[in-house]
Coordinates of C-alpha atoms and ligand atoms in Angstrom, one line a residue:
M845 CA 16.0 -47.7 121.0
T846 CA 13.2 -46.1 119.1
D847 CA 10.8 -48.8 117.9
V848 CA 7.9 -49.2 120.2
I849 CA 6.7 -52.8 120.5
D850 CA 3.2 -53.3 121.8
L851 CA 2.1 -56.5 123.4
P852 CA -1.5 -57.6 123.3
L853 CA -3.0 -58.6 126.7
S854 CA -4.0 -55.8 129.0
T855 CA -5.9 -55.1 132.1
K856 CA -6.3 -52.0 134.2
A857 CA -3.2 -50.3 135.6
K858 CA -3.0 -49.0 139.1
G859 CA -3.4 -45.3 139.5
D860 CA -0.6 -42.9 140.2
G861 CA 0.5 -41.9 143.6
H862 CA 1.3 -45.2 145.3
R863 CA 4.7 -46.6 146.3
P864 CA 6.0 -49.3 143.9
R865 CA 6.4 -52.9 145.1
I866 CA 10.1 -53.8 145.0
I867 CA 11.1 -57.3 144.2
S868 CA 14.7 -58.6 144.1
V869 CA 15.4 -61.5 141.8
A870 CA 18.2 -63.2 143.7
N871 CA 20.2 -66.4 144.1
Q872 CA 23.9 -66.4 144.7
K873 CA 24.3 -69.4 142.4
G874 CA 25.4 -68.4 138.9
G875 CA 23.5 -69.1 135.7
V876 CA 20.2 -70.2 137.3
G877 CA 18.0 -67.8 135.3
K878 CA 17.9 -64.6 137.4
T879 CA 18.4 -62.3 134.5
T880 CA 16.2 -64.2 132.1
T881 CA 13.5 -64.2 134.8
T882 CA 13.9 -60.5 135.5
I883 CA 13.7 -59.5 131.8
N884 CA 10.8 -61.7 130.9
L885 CA 8.7 -61.4 134.1
A886 CA 9.1 -57.6 133.7
T887 CA 8.0 -57.8 130.1
A888 CA 5.0 -60.0 131.0
L889 CA 4.0 -57.6 133.8
A890 CA 4.3 -54.7 131.4
A891 CA 2.1 -56.6 128.9
V892 CA -0.7 -56.7 131.5
N893 CA -0.4 -52.9 132.0
Q894 CA 1.9 -52.8 135.0
R895 CA 4.5 -50.1 134.9
V896 CA 7.8 -51.8 135.5
L897 CA 11.4 -50.6 136.2
I898 CA 14.3 -53.0 136.1
V899 CA 17.3 -52.1 138.2
D900 CA 20.3 -53.9 136.8
L901 CA 22.5 -54.5 139.8
D902 CA 24.9 -57.0 138.2
P903 CA 28.3 -55.8 136.9
Q904 CA 27.9 -58.3 134.1
G905 CA 25.1 -56.0 132.8
N906 CA 23.2 -58.9 131.2
A907 CA 19.8 -57.4 131.8
S908 CA 20.9 -54.2 130.1
T909 CA 22.4 -56.1 127.1
G910 CA 19.4 -58.5 127.0
L911 CA 17.2 -55.4 126.5
G912 CA 19.4 -54.2 123.6
L913 CA 21.3 -51.5 125.5
R914 CA 24.8 -50.8 124.1
P915 CA 27.5 -49.7 126.5
S916 CA 27.3 -46.2 124.9
D917 CA 23.6 -46.0 125.9
R918 CA 24.5 -46.4 129.6
Q919 CA 25.5 -42.8 130.3
I920 CA 24.3 -42.9 133.9
S921 CA 24.2 -46.4 135.5
S922 CA 23.3 -48.1 138.8
Y923 CA 26.9 -47.5 139.8
D924 CA 26.3 -43.7 139.7
V925 CA 23.1 -44.2 141.7
L926 CA 24.9 -46.1 144.4
I927 CA 28.1 -44.2 144.5
N928 CA 27.8 -40.8 142.8
G929 CA 24.5 -39.6 144.2
K930 CA 22.6 -39.7 140.8
T931 CA 18.9 -40.4 141.1
L932 CA 17.2 -43.4 139.6
E933 CA 15.2 -41.0 137.6
E934 CA 18.3 -39.6 136.0
A935 CA 19.6 -43.1 135.2
R936 CA 16.4 -44.6 134.0
I937 CA 16.0 -45.3 130.2
D938 CA 12.8 -46.3 128.4
T939 CA 12.9 -49.6 126.5
P940 CA 11.0 -50.3 123.3
I941 CA 8.6 -52.2 125.5
P942 CA 5.8 -49.9 126.6
R943 CA 5.7 -49.3 130.4
L944 CA 9.1 -51.0 130.8
S945 CA 12.2 -48.9 131.8
I946 CA 15.6 -49.9 133.0
V947 CA 18.4 -48.5 135.1
P948 CA 21.4 -50.0 133.3
A949 CA 24.6 -51.5 134.8
G950 CA 28.2 -51.5 133.5
M951 CA 31.5 -53.1 134.6
D952 CA 32.2 -50.2 136.9
L953 CA 29.6 -51.7 139.3
T954 CA 32.3 -54.3 140.3
G955 CA 34.1 -51.4 142.1
A956 CA 30.9 -50.5 144.0
E957 CA 31.2 -53.6 146.1
I958 CA 34.5 -52.2 147.4
E959 CA 33.7 -48.5 147.4
L960 CA 30.5 -49.0 149.4
V961 CA 32.4 -50.4 152.3
D962 CA 33.6 -46.9 153.2
F963 CA 30.0 -45.5 153.2
E964 CA 28.3 -44.9 156.5
R965 CA 25.0 -46.3 155.4
R966 CA 26.4 -48.8 152.9
E967 CA 23.5 -51.2 153.0
T968 CA 20.8 -48.6 152.5
Q969 CA 22.0 -46.7 149.4
L970 CA 19.6 -48.3 147.0
K971 CA 16.7 -48.2 149.5
E972 CA 17.2 -44.4 149.9
S973 CA 17.4 -43.9 146.1
L974 CA 14.2 -46.0 145.6
A975 CA 12.4 -43.9 148.2
R976 CA 12.9 -40.9 145.9
L977 CA 11.6 -42.6 142.8
P978 CA 8.5 -40.8 141.4
H979 CA 5.3 -42.8 142.0
D980 CA 4.8 -43.7 138.4
V981 CA 6.0 -47.3 138.7
D982 CA 4.0 -50.3 139.9
Y983 CA 6.9 -52.8 140.2
V984 CA 10.7 -52.5 140.5
L985 CA 12.5 -55.7 139.7
I986 CA 16.1 -55.8 140.8
D987 CA 18.4 -58.2 138.9
C988 CA 21.0 -59.3 141.5
P989 CA 24.5 -60.6 140.8
P990 CA 25.5 -64.2 141.6
S991 CA 26.9 -63.4 145.1
L992 CA 25.7 -62.3 148.5
G993 CA 27.9 -59.2 148.7
L994 CA 27.0 -55.6 149.3
L995 CA 25.1 -55.3 146.0
T996 CA 22.7 -58.1 146.8
L997 CA 22.5 -56.8 150.3
N998 CA 21.5 -53.4 149.0
A999 CA 18.8 -55.1 146.9
L1000 CA 17.4 -57.1 149.8
V1001 CA 17.4 -54.2 152.2
A1002 CA 15.5 -52.1 149.6
S1003 CA 12.9 -54.9 148.7
D1004 CA 9.5 -55.8 149.8
A1005 CA 10.0 -59.4 148.5
V1006 CA 12.5 -61.8 147.0
L1007 CA 11.8 -64.0 144.0
V1008 CA 14.3 -66.9 143.8
P1009 CA 14.9 -68.7 140.5
L1010 CA 16.0 -72.3 141.1
Q1011 CA 17.5 -74.3 138.2
C1012 CA 16.2 -77.9 137.9
E1013 CA 19.6 -79.6 138.3
F1014 CA 21.2 -81.8 140.9
F1015 CA 22.8 -79.1 143.0
A1016 CA 19.7 -76.9 143.0
L1017 CA 19.1 -77.1 146.7
E1018 CA 22.7 -76.6 147.6
G1019 CA 23.2 -73.0 148.5
I1020 CA 19.5 -72.2 148.9
S1021 CA 19.7 -72.7 152.7
H1022 CA 22.5 -70.1 152.7
L1023 CA 20.2 -67.7 150.7
V1024 CA 17.3 -68.3 153.1
R1025 CA 19.6 -67.6 156.1
T1026 CA 20.8 -64.4 154.5
I1027 CA 17.2 -63.3 153.9
K1028 CA 16.4 -64.0 157.6
R1029 CA 19.4 -62.0 158.7
V1030 CA 18.5 -59.1 156.5
K1031 CA 14.9 -59.3 157.9
K1032 CA 16.2 -59.2 161.4
A1033 CA 18.9 -56.5 161.0
F1034 CA 17.4 -54.1 158.4
N1035 CA 14.1 -55.0 156.8
P1036 CA 11.5 -56.8 159.0
D1037 CA 8.9 -56.8 156.3
L1038 CA 11.0 -58.6 153.7
E1039 CA 9.2 -61.7 152.4
I1040 CA 9.8 -64.4 149.8
Q1041 CA 7.4 -63.8 146.9
G1042 CA 8.2 -67.3 145.6
I1043 CA 10.6 -69.8 144.2
V1044 CA 10.5 -70.4 140.4
L1045 CA 11.8 -73.6 138.9
T1046 CA 13.7 -72.7 135.8
M1047 CA 15.2 -74.6 132.8
Y1048 CA 12.9 -77.6 133.4
D1049 CA 13.6 -80.4 130.9
K1050 CA 10.6 -82.7 130.7
R1051 CA 12.7 -85.4 128.9
N1052 CA 15.1 -85.5 131.8
N1053 CA 14.0 -87.6 134.9
L1054 CA 16.4 -85.5 137.1
S1055 CA 14.4 -82.3 136.4
A1056 CA 11.2 -84.0 137.6
Q1057 CA 12.9 -85.4 140.7
V1058 CA 14.5 -82.0 141.6
A1059 CA 11.2 -80.3 141.1
N1060 CA 9.5 -82.8 143.4
D1061 CA 12.2 -82.4 146.0
V1062 CA 11.9 -78.6 145.9
R1063 CA 8.1 -78.8 146.3
D1064 CA 8.3 -81.3 149.1
Y1065 CA 10.7 -79.0 150.9
F1066 CA 9.3 -75.5 150.2
G1067 CA 5.6 -76.4 149.6
D1068 CA 3.4 -73.5 148.3
V1069 CA 6.3 -71.1 148.2
V1070 CA 7.1 -72.7 144.9
Y1071 CA 5.1 -71.2 142.0
R1072 CA 3.0 -73.7 140.1
T1073 CA 4.4 -72.3 136.9
V1074 CA 7.6 -74.0 135.8
I1075 CA 9.9 -72.4 133.2
P1076 CA 10.8 -75.0 130.6
R1077 CA 14.3 -75.2 129.0
N1078 CA 13.5 -73.6 125.7
V1079 CA 16.0 -72.6 123.0
R1080 CA 14.0 -69.5 122.1
V1081 CA 14.5 -68.2 125.6
S1082 CA 18.3 -68.5 125.2
E1083 CA 18.3 -67.0 121.7
A1084 CA 16.4 -63.9 122.6
P1085 CA 19.1 -62.0 124.5
S1086 CA 21.4 -62.1 121.5
H1087 CA 18.7 -60.2 119.6
G1088 CA 18.6 -57.7 122.5
T1089 CA 14.9 -58.4 123.1
P1090 CA 12.8 -60.4 125.7
V1091 CA 11.6 -63.8 124.5
L1092 CA 8.1 -62.5 124.8
V1093 CA 8.8 -60.1 121.9
Y1094 CA 11.1 -62.5 120.0
D1095 CA 8.6 -65.4 120.0
M1096 CA 5.4 -64.7 121.9
K1097 CA 4.0 -68.1 121.4
C1098 CA 7.0 -70.3 122.4
P1099 CA 6.7 -72.4 125.6
G1100 CA 9.1 -70.1 127.4
S1101 CA 7.0 -67.0 126.7
R1102 CA 3.8 -68.7 127.8
A1103 CA 5.5 -69.8 131.0
Y1104 CA 6.6 -66.2 131.8
L1105 CA 3.1 -64.9 131.2
N1106 CA 1.8 -67.5 133.6
L1107 CA 4.4 -66.6 136.1
A1108 CA 3.4 -63.0 135.9
S1109 CA -0.2 -63.8 136.6
E1110 CA 0.9 -66.0 139.6
V1111 CA 3.1 -63.2 140.9
L1112 CA 0.2 -60.7 140.6
K1113 CA -2.2 -63.1 142.3
R1114 CA 0.2 -63.3 145.3
E1115 CA 0.4 -59.5 145.3
G1116 CA -3.3 -59.4 145.5
V1117 CA -3.7 -57.9 142.0
K1118 CA -6.1 -59.4 139.4
A1119 CA -4.4 -60.0 136.1
Ligands
LIG726 N1 14.3 -71.4 130.2 C1 15.5 -71.4 129.6 N2 15.7 -72.1 128.5 C2 16.9 -72.2 127.9 N3 18.0 -71.4 128.3 C3 17.8 -70.6 129.4 C4 16.6 -70.5 130.1 N4 16.7 -69.7 131.1 C5 18.0 -69.2 131.0 N5 18.6 -69.8 130.0 C6 20.0 -69.5 129.6 O1 20.9 -69.9 130.7 C7 21.9 -69.0 130.9 C8 21.9 -68.4 132.3 O2 20.7 -67.7 132.4 P1 20.7 -66.2 133.2 O3 21.7 -65.4 132.6 O4 19.3 -65.7 133.2 O5 21.1 -66.7 134.6 P2 21.6 -65.8 135.8 O6 21.2 -66.4 137.1 O7 21.2 -64.4 135.6 O8 23.2 -65.8 135.6 P3 24.3 -65.0 136.5 O9 24.3 -65.6 137.8 O10 25.6 -65.1 135.7 O11 23.8 -63.6 136.5 C9 21.8 -68.0 129.8 O12 22.6 -68.3 128.7 C10 20.3 -68.0 129.4 O13 20.1 -67.7 128.1
LIG727 MG1 22.3 -62.6 135.6

């Protein structure tokens, strides 16, 4: 990973010395666009001069692969951070995208769900590691696995906010009440400040009436929590990971890239940052 790719767009970065904002990208439903959103929102934030760290917390390691990391590049992984006392700083790898680094994941992370059970503070391992992260990062985005087990719990306990991708399909709302209940429980038991950054509608197909209907239902139900930006179904978005690169680098002008840039600006607005 040597080529450095620069992206146009830029604004002022925050100065050093502040704690990063930590955002979990979570939904226990599989294949809804968590990893795609993590990679491309992170890239879009980096493009507007934010310093971003992705923590890949999914044993599938899709965020790591999608950023071009081979298994041999993942010497120290999020597993080692959770279980072996390694620091995030030791595990962190720079990507070809300026200002974007990643703590990779590998298959061994599957074991962490079970091994963590024996830990005294099993829910707070990631939170404790993040507290020791040097203050040279503006945003940490955590790519969660499709479950509400101990890995996602570690992410939610460590986070300031949750961003929920919701696929525009018939069963979209099924399961979200479970996720909202889990967030409320985590808030009560471990993390009173946890908030929902927003819900992003993904894989929207404008030729499909069902997409529009689901989007309307979700907006009726959740109101302003839903971002105005909708991520369209776009073949360029699904092609990019096989090239080991974010869609914003693969094809900056495609509808998917434009949508993720808009989402980044909405996220920053909600964070009170001018993009
Ligand atoms: N906007 C989009 N347009 C077209 N394809 C998309 C889009 N977003 C995601 N995909 C594709 O949908 C599939 C699922 O996306 P992704 O891996 O981001 O979901 P996920 O929620 O992280 O899945 P998992 O629950 O397995 O971790 C991938 O093949 C991805 O390339
Ligand atoms: Mg994923």
